[in-house]
mmCIF file of C-alpha atoms in Angstrom:
data_model
loop_
_atom_site.group_PDB
_atom_site.id
_atom_site.type_symbol
_atom_site.label_atom_id
_atom_site.label_comp_id
_atom_site.label_asym_id
_atom_site.label_seq_id
_atom_site.Cartn_x
_atom_site.Cartn_y
_atom_site.Cartn_z
ATOM 1 C CA THR A 1 -9.037 16.923 -40.227
ATOM 2 C CA ALA A 2 -10.101 13.857 -38.220
ATOM 3 C CA ASN A 3 -12.405 10.879 -38.716
ATOM 4 C CA THR A 4 -13.735 11.086 -35.161
ATOM 5 C CA VAL A 5 -13.507 13.628 -32.337
ATOM 6 C CA ALA A 6 -13.462 10.874 -29.696
ATOM 7 C CA SER A 7 -9.670 10.549 -29.920
ATOM 8 C CA ILE A 8 -8.993 14.305 -29.591
ATOM 9 C CA PRO A 9 -8.023 15.382 -26.034
ATOM 10 C CA PRO A 10 -10.876 17.424 -24.456
ATOM 11 C CA ALA A 11 -8.598 20.392 -23.666
ATOM 12 C CA LEU A 12 -7.582 20.611 -27.327
ATOM 13 C CA LEU A 13 -11.081 19.961 -28.665
ATOM 14 C CA ASP A 14 -12.438 22.806 -26.527
ATOM 15 C CA ARG A 15 -10.270 25.231 -28.518
ATOM 16 C CA MET A 16 -11.429 23.948 -31.896
ATOM 17 C CA GLU A 17 -14.384 24.749 -34.090
ATOM 18 C CA VAL A 18 -15.817 21.410 -35.217
ATOM 19 C CA ILE A 19 -17.156 21.374 -38.773
ATOM 20 C CA ARG A 20 -18.826 18.073 -39.613
ATOM 21 C CA ILE A 21 -18.633 16.951 -43.231
ATOM 22 C CA SER A 22 -20.747 14.039 -44.435
ATOM 23 C CA GLY A 23 -19.001 11.088 -46.045
ATOM 24 C CA TYR A 24 -19.470 10.230 -49.698
ATOM 25 C CA THR A 25 -22.474 8.182 -50.763
ATOM 26 C CA GLU A 26 -21.860 4.920 -52.651
ATOM 27 C CA GLU A 27 -22.979 6.594 -55.868
ATOM 28 C CA GLU A 28 -20.536 9.463 -55.311
ATOM 29 C CA LYS A 29 -17.707 7.014 -54.576
ATOM 30 C CA LEU A 30 -18.505 5.104 -57.778
ATOM 31 C CA ASN A 31 -18.345 8.275 -59.881
ATOM 32 C CA ILE A 32 -15.095 9.387 -58.228
ATOM 33 C CA ALA A 33 -13.561 5.955 -58.777
ATOM 34 C CA MET A 34 -14.549 5.595 -62.432
ATOM 35 C CA LYS A 35 -13.876 9.178 -63.520
ATOM 36 C CA HIS A 36 -10.863 10.161 -61.407
ATOM 37 C CA ILE A 37 -9.164 7.418 -59.381
ATOM 38 C CA LEU A 38 -9.037 4.741 -62.092
ATOM 39 C CA PRO A 39 -7.609 7.062 -64.818
ATOM 40 C CA LYS A 40 -5.034 8.369 -62.310
ATOM 41 C CA GLN A 41 -3.914 4.867 -61.304
ATOM 42 C CA LEU A 42 -3.765 3.680 -64.923
ATOM 43 C CA LYS A 43 -1.391 6.544 -65.703
ATOM 44 C CA GLU A 44 0.775 5.911 -62.621
ATOM 45 C CA HIS A 45 1.152 2.233 -63.562
ATOM 46 C CA GLY A 46 1.945 2.884 -67.212
ATOM 47 C CA LEU A 47 -1.347 1.459 -68.445
ATOM 48 C CA LYS A 48 -3.770 2.751 -71.041
ATOM 49 C CA GLU A 49 -7.542 2.670 -70.758
ATOM 50 C CA LYS A 50 -7.707 -0.206 -73.267
ATOM 51 C CA ASN A 51 -5.339 -2.346 -71.131
ATOM 52 C CA LEU A 52 -7.560 -2.630 -68.035
ATOM 53 C CA LYS A 53 -11.340 -2.772 -67.869
ATOM 54 C CA ILE A 54 -13.039 -2.805 -64.454
ATOM 55 C CA SER A 55 -16.799 -3.345 -64.689
ATOM 56 C CA GLN A 56 -19.231 -1.155 -62.770
ATOM 57 C CA ASN A 57 -20.445 -4.179 -60.774
ATOM 58 C CA ALA A 58 -16.862 -4.962 -59.762
ATOM 59 C CA MET A 59 -16.275 -1.361 -58.678
ATOM 60 C CA GLU A 60 -19.479 -1.400 -56.613
ATOM 61 C CA SER A 61 -18.309 -4.625 -54.971
ATOM 62 C CA ILE A 62 -14.946 -3.024 -54.103
ATOM 63 C CA ILE A 63 -16.763 -0.115 -52.454
ATOM 64 C CA ARG A 64 -19.158 -2.330 -50.471
ATOM 65 C CA ASN A 65 -17.084 -5.387 -49.643
ATOM 66 C CA TYR A 66 -13.439 -4.276 -49.570
ATOM 67 C CA THR A 67 -13.686 -0.822 -47.965
ATOM 68 C CA ARG A 68 -15.445 0.727 -44.994
ATOM 69 C CA GLU A 69 -14.705 4.435 -44.934
ATOM 70 C CA ALA A 70 -16.277 7.862 -45.282
ATOM 71 C CA GLY A 71 -13.757 8.900 -47.962
ATOM 72 C CA VAL A 72 -12.027 7.076 -50.828
ATOM 73 C CA ARG A 73 -8.476 6.465 -49.556
ATOM 74 C CA GLU A 74 -8.828 2.704 -49.120
ATOM 75 C CA LEU A 75 -10.775 2.512 -52.377
ATOM 76 C CA GLU A 76 -7.813 4.055 -54.209
ATOM 77 C CA ARG A 77 -5.431 1.550 -52.572
ATOM 78 C CA ASN A 78 -7.545 -1.344 -53.838
ATOM 79 C CA ILE A 79 -7.700 0.057 -57.365
ATOM 80 C CA ALA A 80 -3.910 0.552 -57.303
ATOM 81 C CA ASN A 81 -3.546 -3.079 -56.194
ATOM 82 C CA ILE A 82 -5.596 -4.226 -59.191
ATOM 83 C CA CYS A 83 -3.507 -2.061 -61.526
ATOM 84 C CA ARG A 84 -0.263 -3.599 -60.220
ATOM 85 C CA LYS A 85 -1.514 -7.142 -60.738
ATOM 86 C CA ALA A 86 -2.900 -6.256 -64.164
ATOM 87 C CA THR A 87 0.488 -4.819 -65.170
ATOM 88 C CA LYS A 88 2.197 -8.011 -64.014
ATOM 89 C CA ARG A 89 -0.181 -10.143 -66.096
ATOM 90 C CA ILE A 90 0.333 -7.999 -69.189
ATOM 91 C CA VAL A 91 4.129 -8.288 -68.895
ATOM 92 C CA GLU A 92 4.439 -11.935 -67.823
ATOM 93 C CA GLU A 93 1.529 -13.502 -69.711
ATOM 94 C CA ASN A 94 1.670 -11.208 -72.739
ATOM 95 C CA VAL A 95 -2.064 -10.415 -72.555
ATOM 96 C CA LYS A 96 -3.282 -7.241 -74.233
ATOM 97 C CA ILE A 97 -6.313 -6.552 -72.073
ATOM 98 C CA VAL A 98 -7.249 -7.458 -68.497
ATOM 99 C CA ARG A 99 -10.931 -7.553 -67.591
ATOM 100 C CA VAL A 100 -11.981 -7.396 -63.943
ATOM 101 C CA ASN A 101 -15.575 -8.252 -63.077
ATOM 102 C CA GLN A 102 -17.506 -9.322 -60.012
ATOM 103 C CA GLY A 103 -16.753 -12.967 -60.755
ATOM 104 C CA ASN A 104 -12.954 -12.711 -60.808
ATOM 105 C CA LEU A 105 -12.466 -9.761 -58.439
ATOM 106 C CA HIS A 106 -11.329 -12.084 -55.626
ATOM 107 C CA LYS A 107 -8.310 -13.109 -57.723
ATOM 108 C CA TYR A 108 -7.019 -9.550 -57.494
ATOM 109 C CA LEU A 109 -8.136 -8.479 -54.006
ATOM 110 C CA GLY A 110 -8.600 -11.765 -52.137
ATOM 111 C CA VAL A 111 -11.666 -12.671 -50.100
ATOM 112 C CA GLU A 112 -14.183 -9.974 -49.225
ATOM 113 C CA LYS A 113 -13.285 -8.084 -46.033
ATOM 114 C CA TYR A 114 -16.771 -6.859 -45.217
ATOM 115 C CA LEU A 115 -20.049 -8.683 -45.757
ATOM 116 C CA THR A 116 -23.003 -6.495 -46.666
ATOM 117 C CA ASP A 117 -25.804 -6.750 -44.095
ATOM 118 C CA MET A 118 -28.958 -7.706 -45.997
ATOM 119 C CA GLY A 119 -31.309 -6.938 -43.111
ATOM 120 C CA GLU A 120 -33.924 -9.223 -41.598
ATOM 121 C CA ARG A 121 -35.309 -11.849 -43.973
ATOM 122 C CA GLU A 122 -38.633 -12.348 -42.200
ATOM 123 C CA HIS A 123 -40.939 -10.614 -39.746
ATOM 124 C CA GLN A 124 -39.917 -11.549 -36.212
ATOM 125 C CA VAL A 125 -41.150 -10.991 -32.690
ATOM 126 C CA GLY A 126 -38.642 -9.037 -30.602
ATOM 127 C CA VAL A 127 -36.350 -8.005 -33.475
ATOM 128 C CA ALA A 128 -36.261 -4.463 -34.901
ATOM 129 C CA THR A 129 -33.866 -2.778 -37.311
ATOM 130 C CA GLY A 130 -32.201 0.372 -36.020
ATOM 131 C CA LEU A 131 -29.874 2.836 -37.716
ATOM 132 C CA ALA A 132 -26.539 4.034 -36.375
ATOM 133 C CA TRP A 133 -23.874 6.517 -37.419
ATOM 134 C CA THR A 134 -20.152 5.734 -37.237
ATOM 135 C CA ALA A 135 -16.976 7.431 -38.422
ATOM 136 C CA PHE A 136 -17.241 5.250 -41.539
ATOM 137 C CA GLY A 137 -20.828 6.219 -42.372
ATOM 138 C CA GLY A 138 -24.236 4.772 -41.601
ATOM 139 C CA GLU A 139 -24.868 1.242 -40.335
ATOM 140 C CA THR A 140 -27.927 -0.894 -39.655
ATOM 141 C CA LEU A 141 -28.395 -2.636 -36.297
ATOM 142 C CA SER A 142 -30.668 -5.612 -35.666
ATOM 143 C CA ILE A 143 -31.735 -5.154 -32.058
ATOM 144 C CA GLU A 144 -32.963 -8.337 -30.387
ATOM 145 C CA VAL A 145 -35.128 -8.673 -27.279
ATOM 146 C CA ASN A 146 -36.123 -11.838 -25.433
ATOM 147 C CA SER A 147 -38.693 -11.942 -22.639
ATOM 148 C CA MET A 148 -38.658 -14.780 -20.129
ATOM 149 C CA LYS A 149 -40.082 -15.635 -16.730
ATOM 150 C CA GLY A 150 -38.176 -13.879 -13.982
ATOM 151 C CA THR A 151 -38.313 -11.087 -11.438
ATOM 152 C CA GLY A 152 -38.214 -7.939 -13.568
ATOM 153 C CA LYS A 153 -34.506 -7.790 -14.360
ATOM 154 C CA LEU A 154 -33.214 -5.981 -17.450
ATOM 155 C CA HIS A 155 -30.135 -7.485 -19.102
ATOM 156 C CA LEU A 156 -28.244 -5.355 -21.635
ATOM 157 C CA THR A 157 -25.487 -6.900 -23.767
ATOM 158 C CA GLY A 158 -23.488 -5.989 -26.860
ATOM 159 C CA GLN A 159 -20.910 -3.561 -25.389
ATOM 160 C CA LEU A 160 -23.439 -0.775 -24.851
ATOM 161 C CA GLY A 161 -22.297 2.581 -23.488
ATOM 162 C CA ASP A 162 -23.928 4.420 -20.573
ATOM 163 C CA VAL A 163 -26.115 6.650 -22.766
ATOM 164 C CA MET A 164 -27.459 3.667 -24.701
ATOM 165 C CA LYS A 165 -28.167 1.770 -21.464
ATOM 166 C CA GLU A 166 -30.083 4.742 -20.062
ATOM 167 C CA SER A 167 -32.020 4.976 -23.315
ATOM 168 C CA ALA A 168 -33.058 1.320 -22.948
ATOM 169 C CA GLN A 169 -34.166 1.951 -19.353
ATOM 170 C CA ALA A 170 -36.204 4.987 -20.461
ATOM 171 C CA GLY A 171 -37.949 2.794 -23.013
ATOM 172 C CA ILE A 172 -38.829 0.184 -20.378
ATOM 173 C CA SER A 173 -40.239 2.902 -18.094
ATOM 174 C CA TYR A 174 -42.397 4.145 -20.970
ATOM 175 C CA ILE A 175 -43.679 0.596 -21.512
ATOM 176 C CA ARG A 176 -44.487 0.138 -17.801
ATOM 177 C CA ALA A 177 -46.422 3.420 -17.716
ATOM 178 C CA ASN A 178 -48.409 2.521 -20.839
ATOM 179 C CA SER A 179 -48.705 -1.265 -20.526
ATOM 180 C CA LYS A 180 -52.516 -1.273 -20.647
ATOM 181 C CA VAL A 181 -52.677 0.732 -23.878
ATOM 182 C CA LEU A 182 -49.919 -1.426 -25.357
ATOM 183 C CA GLU A 183 -51.862 -4.597 -24.469
ATOM 184 C CA ILE A 184 -49.047 -5.872 -22.263
ATOM 185 C CA ASP A 185 -49.451 -7.596 -18.885
ATOM 186 C CA GLU A 186 -49.311 -4.816 -16.278
ATOM 187 C CA ASN A 187 -47.217 -7.036 -13.989
ATOM 188 C CA PHE A 188 -44.575 -7.884 -16.586
ATOM 189 C CA HIS A 189 -41.950 -5.897 -14.657
ATOM 190 C CA GLU A 190 -42.461 -8.212 -11.673
ATOM 191 C CA GLU A 191 -42.876 -11.539 -13.454
ATOM 192 C CA MET A 192 -40.675 -11.226 -16.556
ATOM 193 C CA ASP A 193 -37.007 -10.588 -17.306
ATOM 194 C CA LEU A 194 -36.004 -8.751 -20.472
ATOM 195 C CA HIS A 195 -32.746 -9.288 -22.338
ATOM 196 C CA ILE A 196 -31.826 -6.622 -24.915
ATOM 197 C CA HIS A 197 -28.919 -7.522 -27.179
ATOM 198 C CA VAL A 198 -27.256 -5.590 -29.999
ATOM 199 C CA PRO A 199 -25.216 -8.015 -32.170
ATOM 200 C CA GLU A 200 -21.533 -7.615 -33.038
ATOM 201 C CA GLY A 201 -20.697 -7.599 -29.368
ATOM 202 C CA ALA A 202 -17.017 -6.890 -29.989
ATOM 203 C CA ILE A 203 -17.867 -3.384 -31.242
ATOM 204 C CA PRO A 204 -18.621 -0.709 -28.582
ATOM 205 C CA LYS A 205 -21.903 1.163 -29.145
ATOM 206 C CA ASP A 206 -23.342 4.271 -27.547
ATOM 207 C CA GLY A 207 -25.744 7.153 -28.052
ATOM 208 C CA PRO A 208 -29.496 7.721 -27.661
ATOM 209 C CA SER A 209 -30.564 7.183 -31.285
ATOM 210 C CA ALA A 210 -31.495 3.506 -30.820
ATOM 211 C CA GLY A 211 -34.040 4.417 -28.133
ATOM 212 C CA ILE A 212 -37.188 3.937 -30.212
ATOM 213 C CA THR A 213 -35.747 0.768 -31.778
ATOM 214 C CA MET A 214 -35.059 -0.868 -28.406
ATOM 215 C CA ALA A 215 -38.499 0.178 -27.167
ATOM 216 C CA THR A 216 -40.194 -1.205 -30.300
ATOM 217 C CA ALA A 217 -38.370 -4.544 -30.052
ATOM 218 C CA SER A 218 -39.231 -4.759 -26.332
ATOM 219 C CA ILE A 219 -42.932 -4.034 -26.940
ATOM 220 C CA SER A 220 -42.909 -6.631 -29.717
ATOM 221 C CA ALA A 221 -41.401 -9.260 -27.400
ATOM 222 C CA LEU A 222 -43.849 -8.509 -24.577
ATOM 223 C CA SER A 223 -46.967 -8.327 -26.771
ATOM 224 C CA ASN A 224 -45.937 -11.136 -29.137
ATOM 225 C CA LYS A 225 -46.528 -8.898 -32.172
ATOM 226 C CA PRO A 226 -43.929 -9.170 -34.974
ATOM 227 C CA VAL A 227 -42.007 -6.155 -36.278
ATOM 228 C CA ASN A 228 -42.133 -5.385 -39.993
ATOM 229 C CA LYS A 229 -38.795 -6.480 -41.475
ATOM 230 C CA ASP A 230 -38.967 -3.788 -44.188
ATOM 231 C CA ILE A 231 -38.850 -0.920 -41.687
ATOM 232 C CA ALA A 232 -35.822 0.713 -40.045
ATOM 233 C CA MET A 233 -35.887 3.506 -37.491
ATOM 234 C CA THR A 234 -33.837 5.971 -35.485
ATOM 235 C CA GLY A 235 -34.728 8.396 -32.706
ATOM 236 C CA GLU A 236 -34.354 9.123 -29.002
ATOM 237 C CA ILE A 237 -37.234 8.204 -26.690
ATOM 238 C CA THR A 238 -38.446 10.093 -23.622
ATOM 239 C CA LEU A 239 -40.359 8.740 -20.618
ATOM 240 C CA ARG A 240 -43.536 10.232 -22.102
ATOM 241 C CA GLY A 241 -42.989 8.509 -25.441
ATOM 242 C CA ARG A 242 -41.869 11.556 -27.395
ATOM 243 C CA VAL A 243 -39.387 10.975 -30.218
ATOM 244 C CA LEU A 244 -36.462 13.412 -30.123
ATOM 245 C CA PRO A 245 -34.109 14.351 -32.995
ATOM 246 C CA VAL A 246 -30.770 12.622 -33.564
ATOM 247 C CA GLY A 247 -27.724 13.147 -35.765
ATOM 248 C CA GLY A 248 -26.355 11.469 -38.882
ATOM 249 C CA ILE A 249 -29.723 11.215 -40.655
ATOM 250 C CA LYS A 250 -28.246 11.278 -44.167
ATOM 251 C CA GLU A 251 -25.780 8.469 -43.455
ATOM 252 C CA LYS A 252 -28.428 6.392 -41.668
ATOM 253 C CA ILE A 253 -30.965 6.645 -44.490
ATOM 254 C CA LEU A 254 -28.295 5.732 -47.043
ATOM 255 C CA ALA A 255 -27.448 2.651 -44.944
ATOM 256 C CA ALA A 256 -31.122 1.635 -44.943
ATOM 257 C CA HIS A 257 -31.329 2.176 -48.703
ATOM 258 C CA ARG A 258 -28.233 0.022 -49.216
ATOM 259 C CA ILE A 259 -29.902 -3.086 -47.746
ATOM 260 C CA GLY A 260 -33.263 -2.560 -49.435
ATOM 261 C CA ILE A 261 -35.316 -1.121 -46.557
ATOM 262 C CA LYS A 262 -38.658 0.175 -47.869
ATOM 263 C CA LYS A 263 -39.639 2.533 -45.057
ATOM 264 C CA VAL A 264 -37.610 4.581 -42.561
ATOM 265 C CA LEU A 265 -38.988 6.245 -39.427
ATOM 266 C CA ILE A 266 -37.137 9.368 -38.283
ATOM 267 C CA PRO A 267 -37.945 12.101 -35.721
ATOM 268 C CA PHE A 268 -40.211 14.893 -36.997
ATOM 269 C CA GLU A 269 -37.648 17.476 -35.886
ATOM 270 C CA ASN A 270 -35.127 15.969 -38.325
ATOM 271 C CA LYS A 271 -37.288 17.096 -41.264
ATOM 272 C CA LYS A 272 -34.671 19.690 -42.247
ATOM 273 C CA ASP A 273 -32.105 16.919 -42.796
ATOM 274 C CA LEU A 274 -34.119 15.446 -45.666
ATOM 275 C CA GLU A 275 -32.750 18.164 -47.963
ATOM 276 C CA GLU A 276 -29.394 16.341 -47.881
ATOM 277 C CA ILE A 277 -30.850 13.025 -49.077
ATOM 278 C CA PRO A 278 -30.346 12.302 -52.813
ATOM 279 C CA ASP A 279 -33.614 12.351 -54.798
ATOM 280 C CA LYS A 280 -32.897 8.849 -56.099
ATOM 281 C CA VAL A 281 -32.906 7.525 -52.526
ATOM 282 C CA LYS A 282 -36.037 9.442 -51.485
ATOM 283 C CA LYS A 283 -37.952 8.058 -54.470
ATOM 284 C CA SER A 284 -36.989 4.463 -53.675
ATOM 285 C CA MET A 285 -38.285 4.412 -50.076
ATOM 286 C CA LYS A 286 -40.885 5.995 -47.837
ATOM 287 C CA ILE A 287 -39.492 8.309 -45.154
ATOM 288 C CA VAL A 288 -41.947 8.881 -42.304
ATOM 289 C CA LEU A 289 -41.593 11.693 -39.766
ATOM 290 C CA VAL A 290 -42.788 10.653 -36.300
ATOM 291 C CA LYS A 291 -43.386 12.614 -33.103
ATOM 292 C CA THR A 292 -44.430 9.883 -30.662
ATOM 293 C CA MET A 293 -43.980 6.177 -29.954
ATOM 294 C CA ASP A 294 -47.652 5.674 -30.832
ATOM 295 C CA GLU A 295 -46.836 6.673 -34.406
ATOM 296 C CA VAL A 296 -43.722 4.472 -34.434
ATOM 297 C CA LEU A 297 -45.689 1.410 -33.312
ATOM 298 C CA GLU A 298 -48.481 2.111 -35.798
ATOM 299 C CA HIS A 299 -45.971 1.697 -38.617
ATOM 300 C CA ALA A 300 -43.595 -0.876 -37.123
ATOM 301 C CA LEU A 301 -45.778 -3.550 -35.510
ATOM 302 C CA LEU A 302 -47.647 -5.911 -37.808
ATOM 303 C CA LYS A 303 -51.306 -6.594 -37.244
ATOM 304 C CA GLU A 304 -53.102 -9.765 -38.245
ATOM 305 C CA GLY A 305 -53.436 -9.945 -42.017
ATOM 306 C CA ASP A 306 -50.702 -7.386 -42.733
ATOM 307 C CA LYS A 307 -48.487 -8.162 -45.721
ATOM 308 C CA ASP A 308 -45.153 -6.815 -46.915
ATOM 309 C CA GLU A 309 -46.705 -4.638 -49.610
ATOM 310 C CA ASN A 310 -49.006 -2.867 -47.156
ATOM 311 C CA ILE A 311 -46.291 -0.855 -45.451
#
């Protein structure tokens, strides 16, 4: 098994059959931790259930802020670490029960390793929330676009790979061909420069799935229309504005759910992937299937008088 095929030599990979298995959801990790990992670690450290109590909130915090993985290996290491320190307290301080909650978790595991992205806090011009898939699961990406006076140059930053750069260029070509309909100055490509940036520049990024997000943020910047902060999206864009299917839909939707996104736009051809989404997640957000950029913009760009609850 492997977390990513990128590190497997092509000659060897060519002789393999690749079977992709989705990572655990946060809810699945919580159940595994409470029902299996914790009892196992208590036994291995000579503790009884009454000796150590880890609250559900603390366990959720361990999953979100101390691990970043598709499985539960690092989660088990953290629980074992807590068990060791609890055993030490019981022996040295003669306490009968150790309680671990969200408030004192840092005393056992130190400062949080990963901060949970809470998404955009307000509607902004030129900022759209995209969804990405990594070996560790789904992630959200805040894609930023600035427009400024210039000569039509396109600047791309954030350690973007070739496929992602080409996707951005395809989006700009779509905008140029449809500038009148989009209510954008037809000469923007001669008089304006665009700078597209994907934050966390130290992390390499690639793939076509941010195509509609980069296009939406660019249209927002050029038309001065804000993007709804409660919407996230994923999909490849073509020169004609079609939205093509992408991978990792389950992980991406779970990432959006984790930060409280209310509506997710995904390609129509990914409809089959919705069967993998837990019912609890589907009931908590609106998942919209889109075929074209027109549909994406209808949902994503705010019009005058729009409010958060009207999404």
